[in-house]
Amino acid sequence: MRIAIIGAGNVGSALSKAAVDAGHAVTLTATSPEKAAKVAAETGARAAASNLDAVADADVVVLAVPGSAVGAVAQEIAPAVRGKVVVDATNPLNATFTDLDIEETAAVQTLQRLVNDAAVVKAFNTIFAGRLGTPTESGHRLDAFYAGDDTDAKKVVAELLTSLGFRPIDAGGLRMARALEEMAFLNIALNAGNNWPWQSGWALLGPTV
């Protein structure tokens, strides 16, 4: 796939490397051209001059920015992502990291309103950056939950998750993204509160068929 990643922090950088290693063509942007060039060189991606440049030829656009920046980025790229798959990998943490800052049932629903001509899927938000390149634990594939209202877009995201080594699990429509955002917050709180090494991930065990 041709993947545009907006954001080159921990998540964007790790996802860029994992996607390139899986054979995808990745273009990324950062808050500064220097940061984008540095991360692109480290991960094998192409650094874009701007967010609009990054998404122009992309099949999939991934938002890997702080939750507080999603609105501004969405408004900027909205005209350029019509008909594209937009993946929301963000978590809507508040300014003190003590809770989630959500206006609707799920933060991703606000993103869908802002880019209403794109198909938005919530994914990657329950996976720590440090696990994006290591999708297994003790012989088990980690689960990658995703949610969205567009069936075809979810198939694309499931294919992407599978290519990175995860077991994709369809959590349902965008309404269910609230559960994914809460799952991510729980994992963040557990690691921060217990001084864990930010390597824990989700895996459902037991029969699923």
PDB file of C-alpha atoms in Angstrom:
ATOM      1  CA  MET A   1       0.000   0.000   0.000  1.00  0.00           C
ATOM      2  CA  ARG A   2       0.928   3.662  -0.308  1.00  0.00           C
ATOM      3  CA  ILE A   3       0.689   4.943   3.239  1.00  0.00           C
ATOM      4  CA  ALA A   4       0.880   8.534   4.435  1.00  0.00           C
ATOM      5  CA  ILE A   5       1.697   8.965   8.112  1.00  0.00           C
ATOM      6  CA  ILE A   6       1.026  12.384   9.575  1.00  0.00           C
ATOM      7  CA  GLY A   7       3.213  12.663  12.638  1.00  0.00           C
ATOM      8  CA  ALA A   8       6.738  11.410  13.256  1.00  0.00           C
ATOM      9  CA  GLY A   9       6.781  10.998  17.009  1.00  0.00           C
ATOM     10  CA  ASN A  10       7.057   7.642  18.758  1.00  0.00           C
ATOM     11  CA  VAL A  11       4.006   6.129  17.067  1.00  0.00           C
ATOM     12  CA  GLY A  12       4.582   7.623  13.630  1.00  0.00           C
ATOM     13  CA  SER A  13       8.248   6.630  13.607  1.00  0.00           C
ATOM     14  CA  ALA A  14       7.599   3.063  14.773  1.00  0.00           C
ATOM     15  CA  LEU A  15       4.703   2.600  12.376  1.00  0.00           C
ATOM     16  CA  SER A  16       6.794   3.957   9.504  1.00  0.00           C
ATOM     17  CA  LYS A  17       9.536   1.414  10.125  1.00  0.00           C
ATOM     18  CA  ALA A  18       7.111  -1.477  10.580  1.00  0.00           C
ATOM     19  CA  ALA A  19       5.213  -0.585   7.401  1.00  0.00           C
ATOM     20  CA  VAL A  20       8.380  -0.154   5.309  1.00  0.00           C
ATOM     21  CA  ASP A  21       9.714  -3.468   6.626  1.00  0.00           C
ATOM     22  CA  ALA A  22       6.430  -5.074   5.538  1.00  0.00           C
ATOM     23  CA  GLY A  23       6.900  -3.795   1.987  1.00  0.00           C
ATOM     24  CA  HIS A  24       4.658  -0.741   1.985  1.00  0.00           C
ATOM     25  CA  ALA A  25       5.610   2.641   0.505  1.00  0.00           C
ATOM     26  CA  VAL A  26       5.505   5.208   3.294  1.00  0.00           C
ATOM     27  CA  THR A  27       5.466   8.992   3.154  1.00  0.00           C
ATOM     28  CA  LEU A  28       5.524  10.933   6.388  1.00  0.00           C
ATOM     29  CA  THR A  29       5.396  14.438   7.756  1.00  0.00           C
ATOM     30  CA  ALA A  30       6.394  16.009  11.056  1.00  0.00           C
ATOM     31  CA  THR A  31       6.109  19.329  12.801  1.00  0.00           C
ATOM     32  CA  SER A  32       9.355  20.370  11.118  1.00  0.00           C
ATOM     33  CA  PRO A  33      10.972  19.375   7.795  1.00  0.00           C
ATOM     34  CA  GLU A  34      14.143  18.448   9.672  1.00  0.00           C
ATOM     35  CA  LYS A  35      12.297  15.976  11.912  1.00  0.00           C
ATOM     36  CA  ALA A  36      10.501  14.448   8.926  1.00  0.00           C
ATOM     37  CA  ALA A  37      13.779  14.048   7.015  1.00  0.00           C
ATOM     38  CA  LYS A  38      15.504  12.474  10.018  1.00  0.00           C
ATOM     39  CA  VAL A  39      12.770   9.913  10.699  1.00  0.00           C
ATOM     40  CA  ALA A  40      12.352   9.149   6.998  1.00  0.00           C
ATOM     41  CA  ALA A  41      16.064   8.426   6.697  1.00  0.00           C
ATOM     42  CA  GLU A  42      15.947   6.170   9.756  1.00  0.00           C
ATOM     43  CA  THR A  43      12.890   4.187   8.645  1.00  0.00           C
ATOM     44  CA  GLY A  44      13.192   4.044   4.873  1.00  0.00           C
ATOM     45  CA  ALA A  45      10.239   6.336   4.227  1.00  0.00           C
ATOM     46  CA  ARG A  46       9.945   9.478   2.103  1.00  0.00           C
ATOM     47  CA  ALA A  47       9.707  12.822   3.866  1.00  0.00           C
ATOM     48  CA  ALA A  48       6.923  14.996   2.503  1.00  0.00           C
ATOM     49  CA  ALA A  49       7.079  18.772   2.305  1.00  0.00           C
ATOM     50  CA  SER A  50       3.630  19.140   3.855  1.00  0.00           C
ATOM     51  CA  ASN A  51       0.625  17.154   5.056  1.00  0.00           C
ATOM     52  CA  LEU A  52      -1.138  17.797   1.747  1.00  0.00           C
ATOM     53  CA  ASP A  53       1.898  16.558  -0.160  1.00  0.00           C
ATOM     54  CA  ALA A  54       1.963  13.409   1.976  1.00  0.00           C
ATOM     55  CA  VAL A  55      -1.669  12.448   1.406  1.00  0.00           C
ATOM     56  CA  ALA A  56      -1.846  13.309  -2.298  1.00  0.00           C
ATOM     57  CA  ASP A  57      -1.069   9.831  -3.662  1.00  0.00           C
ATOM     58  CA  ALA A  58      -1.770   7.761  -0.557  1.00  0.00           C
ATOM     59  CA  ASP A  59      -4.139   4.810  -0.385  1.00  0.00           C
ATOM     60  CA  VAL A  60      -4.246   5.042   3.410  1.00  0.00           C
ATOM     61  CA  VAL A  61      -3.672   8.117   5.585  1.00  0.00           C
ATOM     62  CA  VAL A  62      -2.730   7.526   9.224  1.00  0.00           C
ATOM     63  CA  LEU A  63      -3.050  10.251  11.837  1.00  0.00           C
ATOM     64  CA  ALA A  64      -0.298   9.706  14.410  1.00  0.00           C
ATOM     65  CA  VAL A  65      -0.439  13.086  16.115  1.00  0.00           C
ATOM     66  CA  PRO A  66      -1.412  14.132  19.656  1.00  0.00           C
ATOM     67  CA  GLY A  67      -5.149  13.920  20.202  1.00  0.00           C
ATOM     68  CA  SER A  68      -5.310  17.679  20.688  1.00  0.00           C
ATOM     69  CA  ALA A  69      -3.974  18.233  17.152  1.00  0.00           C
ATOM     70  CA  VAL A  70      -6.473  16.018  15.327  1.00  0.00           C
ATOM     71  CA  GLY A  71      -9.014  18.765  14.642  1.00  0.00           C
ATOM     72  CA  ALA A  72      -6.560  21.145  13.008  1.00  0.00           C
ATOM     73  CA  VAL A  73      -4.958  18.400  10.913  1.00  0.00           C
ATOM     74  CA  ALA A  74      -8.346  17.074   9.832  1.00  0.00           C
ATOM     75  CA  GLN A  75      -9.516  20.464   8.645  1.00  0.00           C
ATOM     76  CA  GLU A  76      -6.289  20.932   6.712  1.00  0.00           C
ATOM     77  CA  ILE A  77      -6.391  17.621   4.847  1.00  0.00           C
ATOM     78  CA  ALA A  78     -10.167  17.209   4.463  1.00  0.00           C
ATOM     79  CA  PRO A  79     -10.350  18.293   0.800  1.00  0.00           C
ATOM     80  CA  ALA A  80      -7.391  16.043  -0.111  1.00  0.00           C
ATOM     81  CA  VAL A  81      -8.646  12.808   1.489  1.00  0.00           C
ATOM     82  CA  ARG A  82     -11.986  12.502  -0.279  1.00  0.00           C
ATOM     83  CA  GLY A  83     -12.561   8.832  -1.063  1.00  0.00           C
ATOM     84  CA  LYS A  84      -9.481   7.732   0.908  1.00  0.00           C
ATOM     85  CA  VAL A  85      -9.147   5.574   3.995  1.00  0.00           C
ATOM     86  CA  VAL A  86      -8.159   7.653   7.024  1.00  0.00           C
ATOM     87  CA  VAL A  87      -6.902   5.751  10.061  1.00  0.00           C
ATOM     88  CA  ASP A  88      -7.150   7.406  13.445  1.00  0.00           C
ATOM     89  CA  ALA A  89      -4.284   6.064  15.565  1.00  0.00           C
ATOM     90  CA  THR A  90      -4.642   8.800  18.180  1.00  0.00           C
ATOM     91  CA  ASN A  91      -5.885   8.802  21.757  1.00  0.00           C
ATOM     92  CA  PRO A  92      -7.794  11.846  23.077  1.00  0.00           C
ATOM     93  CA  LEU A  93      -5.861  12.349  26.320  1.00  0.00           C
ATOM     94  CA  ASN A  94      -6.556  15.545  28.227  1.00  0.00           C
ATOM     95  CA  ALA A  95      -3.860  18.098  28.996  1.00  0.00           C
ATOM     96  CA  THR A  96      -2.916  16.423  32.286  1.00  0.00           C
ATOM     97  CA  PHE A  97      -3.066  12.852  30.935  1.00  0.00           C
ATOM     98  CA  THR A  98      -5.573  11.986  33.668  1.00  0.00           C
ATOM     99  CA  ASP A  99      -8.617  11.301  31.481  1.00  0.00           C
ATOM    100  CA  LEU A 100      -9.955  11.335  27.956  1.00  0.00           C
ATOM    101  CA  ASP A 101     -11.215  14.525  26.317  1.00  0.00           C
ATOM    102  CA  ILE A 102     -14.137  13.421  24.169  1.00  0.00           C
ATOM    103  CA  GLU A 103     -16.938  15.586  22.746  1.00  0.00           C
ATOM    104  CA  GLU A 104     -19.001  12.794  21.216  1.00  0.00           C
ATOM    105  CA  THR A 105     -19.406   9.113  22.036  1.00  0.00           C
ATOM    106  CA  ALA A 106     -15.910   8.510  20.630  1.00  0.00           C
ATOM    107  CA  ALA A 107     -13.276  11.041  19.611  1.00  0.00           C
ATOM    108  CA  VAL A 108     -12.965   9.408  16.200  1.00  0.00           C
ATOM    109  CA  GLN A 109     -16.562  10.406  15.436  1.00  0.00           C
ATOM    110  CA  THR A 110     -15.491  14.045  15.554  1.00  0.00           C
ATOM    111  CA  LEU A 111     -12.738  13.247  13.059  1.00  0.00           C
ATOM    112  CA  GLN A 112     -15.256  11.549  10.752  1.00  0.00           C
ATOM    113  CA  ARG A 113     -17.412  14.690  10.771  1.00  0.00           C
ATOM    114  CA  LEU A 114     -14.422  16.835   9.834  1.00  0.00           C
ATOM    115  CA  VAL A 115     -13.371  14.574   6.938  1.00  0.00           C
ATOM    116  CA  ASN A 116     -16.864  13.446   6.031  1.00  0.00           C
ATOM    117  CA  ASP A 117     -15.934  12.457   2.468  1.00  0.00           C
ATOM    118  CA  ALA A 118     -13.303   9.990   3.690  1.00  0.00           C
ATOM    119  CA  ALA A 119     -13.804   6.591   5.318  1.00  0.00           C
ATOM    120  CA  VAL A 120     -12.441   6.787   8.852  1.00  0.00           C
ATOM    121  CA  VAL A 121     -11.288   3.728  10.783  1.00  0.00           C
ATOM    122  CA  LYS A 122     -10.011   3.677  14.351  1.00  0.00           C
ATOM    123  CA  ALA A 123      -6.923   1.450  14.560  1.00  0.00           C
ATOM    124  CA  PHE A 124      -3.429   1.218  16.072  1.00  0.00           C
ATOM    125  CA  ASN A 125      -4.458   3.308  19.092  1.00  0.00           C
ATOM    126  CA  THR A 126      -4.472   0.271  21.410  1.00  0.00           C
ATOM    127  CA  ILE A 127      -0.917  -0.687  20.378  1.00  0.00           C
ATOM    128  CA  PHE A 128       2.049   0.974  22.060  1.00  0.00           C
ATOM    129  CA  ALA A 129       4.731   2.351  19.742  1.00  0.00           C
ATOM    130  CA  GLY A 130       7.204  -0.139  21.169  1.00  0.00           C
ATOM    131  CA  ARG A 131       5.042  -3.053  20.024  1.00  0.00           C
ATOM    132  CA  LEU A 132       4.456  -1.967  16.434  1.00  0.00           C
ATOM    133  CA  GLY A 133       7.607  -3.781  15.348  1.00  0.00           C
ATOM    134  CA  THR A 134       7.140  -6.720  17.743  1.00  0.00           C
ATOM    135  CA  PRO A 135       3.597  -8.013  17.210  1.00  0.00           C
ATOM    136  CA  THR A 136       4.001 -11.283  19.119  1.00  0.00           C
ATOM    137  CA  GLU A 137       4.380 -12.179  22.787  1.00  0.00           C
ATOM    138  CA  SER A 138       5.172 -15.642  24.117  1.00  0.00           C
ATOM    139  CA  GLY A 139       4.200 -17.180  20.810  1.00  0.00           C
ATOM    140  CA  HIS A 140       0.889 -15.307  20.561  1.00  0.00           C
ATOM    141  CA  ARG A 141       0.098 -12.681  17.964  1.00  0.00           C
ATOM    142  CA  LEU A 142      -1.047  -9.475  19.616  1.00  0.00           C
ATOM    143  CA  ASP A 143      -4.557  -8.375  18.728  1.00  0.00           C
ATOM    144  CA  ALA A 144      -5.087  -5.180  16.767  1.00  0.00           C
ATOM    145  CA  PHE A 145      -8.615  -3.891  17.259  1.00  0.00           C
ATOM    146  CA  TYR A 146     -10.215  -1.644  14.692  1.00  0.00           C
ATOM    147  CA  ALA A 147     -13.603   0.019  14.308  1.00  0.00           C
ATOM    148  CA  GLY A 148     -15.378   1.850  11.504  1.00  0.00           C
ATOM    149  CA  ASP A 149     -18.612   2.256   9.599  1.00  0.00           C
ATOM    150  CA  ASP A 150     -17.257   1.562   6.092  1.00  0.00           C
ATOM    151  CA  THR A 151     -16.890  -2.153   5.341  1.00  0.00           C
ATOM    152  CA  ASP A 152     -14.451  -1.738   2.459  1.00  0.00           C
ATOM    153  CA  ALA A 153     -12.232   0.628   4.437  1.00  0.00           C
ATOM    154  CA  LYS A 154     -12.122  -1.818   7.329  1.00  0.00           C
ATOM    155  CA  LYS A 155     -10.999  -4.579   4.966  1.00  0.00           C
ATOM    156  CA  VAL A 156      -8.085  -2.394   3.862  1.00  0.00           C
ATOM    157  CA  VAL A 157      -7.107  -1.686   7.460  1.00  0.00           C
ATOM    158  CA  ALA A 158      -7.383  -5.368   8.401  1.00  0.00           C
ATOM    159  CA  GLU A 159      -5.064  -6.219   5.512  1.00  0.00           C
ATOM    160  CA  LEU A 160      -2.579  -3.597   6.709  1.00  0.00           C
ATOM    161  CA  LEU A 161      -2.677  -4.891  10.286  1.00  0.00           C
ATOM    162  CA  THR A 162      -2.182  -8.452   9.105  1.00  0.00           C
ATOM    163  CA  SER A 163       0.803  -7.451   6.984  1.00  0.00           C
ATOM    164  CA  LEU A 164       2.457  -6.029  10.097  1.00  0.00           C
ATOM    165  CA  GLY A 165       2.025  -9.324  11.939  1.00  0.00           C
ATOM    166  CA  PHE A 166      -0.983  -8.552  14.143  1.00  0.00           C
ATOM    167  CA  ARG A 167      -4.259 -10.444  14.431  1.00  0.00           C
ATOM    168  CA  PRO A 168      -6.902  -7.936  13.313  1.00  0.00           C
ATOM    169  CA  ILE A 169     -10.166  -7.931  15.272  1.00  0.00           C
ATOM    170  CA  ASP A 170     -13.172  -6.019  13.977  1.00  0.00           C
ATOM    171  CA  ALA A 171     -14.705  -4.262  16.988  1.00  0.00           C
ATOM    172  CA  GLY A 172     -17.700  -2.942  15.047  1.00  0.00           C
ATOM    173  CA  GLY A 173     -18.774   0.531  14.017  1.00  0.00           C
ATOM    174  CA  LEU A 174     -17.279   3.860  15.029  1.00  0.00           C
ATOM    175  CA  ARG A 175     -19.439   3.809  18.171  1.00  0.00           C
ATOM    176  CA  MET A 176     -17.226   0.982  19.429  1.00  0.00           C
ATOM    177  CA  ALA A 177     -14.138   3.139  19.022  1.00  0.00           C
ATOM    178  CA  ARG A 178     -15.025   4.569  22.432  1.00  0.00           C
ATOM    179  CA  ALA A 179     -14.185   1.169  23.913  1.00  0.00           C
ATOM    180  CA  LEU A 180     -10.866   1.143  22.043  1.00  0.00           C
ATOM    181  CA  GLU A 181     -10.022   4.622  23.285  1.00  0.00           C
ATOM    182  CA  GLU A 182     -10.791   3.525  26.849  1.00  0.00           C
ATOM    183  CA  MET A 183      -8.713   0.343  26.388  1.00  0.00           C
ATOM    184  CA  ALA A 184      -5.776   2.458  25.302  1.00  0.00           C
ATOM    185  CA  PHE A 185      -6.221   4.801  28.251  1.00  0.00           C
ATOM    186  CA  LEU A 186      -6.309   1.832  30.634  1.00  0.00           C
ATOM    187  CA  ASN A 187      -3.060   0.457  29.217  1.00  0.00           C
ATOM    188  CA  ILE A 188      -1.440   3.892  29.420  1.00  0.00           C
ATOM    189  CA  ALA A 189      -2.601   4.365  33.027  1.00  0.00           C
ATOM    190  CA  LEU A 190      -1.364   0.922  34.062  1.00  0.00           C
ATOM    191  CA  ASN A 191       2.090   1.503  32.627  1.00  0.00           C
ATOM    192  CA  ALA A 192       2.380   5.022  34.014  1.00  0.00           C
ATOM    193  CA  GLY A 193       1.000   4.093  37.432  1.00  0.00           C
ATOM    194  CA  ASN A 194       3.043   0.929  37.877  1.00  0.00           C
ATOM    195  CA  ASN A 195       6.255   2.042  36.186  1.00  0.00           C
ATOM    196  CA  TRP A 196       5.871  -0.714  33.601  1.00  0.00           C
ATOM    197  CA  PRO A 197       8.136  -0.659  30.500  1.00  0.00           C
ATOM    198  CA  TRP A 198       5.391   0.278  27.983  1.00  0.00           C
ATOM    199  CA  GLN A 199       5.462  -3.156  26.329  1.00  0.00           C
ATOM    200  CA  SER A 200       2.074  -4.559  27.345  1.00  0.00           C
ATOM    201  CA  GLY A 201      -0.418  -5.390  24.613  1.00  0.00           C
ATOM    202  CA  TRP A 202      -3.871  -6.880  24.158  1.00  0.00           C
ATOM    203  CA  ALA A 203      -4.593 -10.484  23.224  1.00  0.00           C
ATOM    204  CA  LEU A 204      -7.898 -12.336  23.483  1.00  0.00           C
ATOM    205  CA  LEU A 205      -7.336 -15.942  24.476  1.00  0.00           C
ATOM    206  CA  GLY A 206      -9.783 -18.784  24.073  1.00  0.00           C
ATOM    207  CA  PRO A 207     -12.069 -19.905  21.216  1.00  0.00           C
ATOM    208  CA  THR A 208     -13.269 -17.165  18.863  1.00  0.00           C
ATOM    209  CA  VAL A 209     -14.950 -19.413  16.293  1.00  0.00           C
TER     210      VAL A 209
END
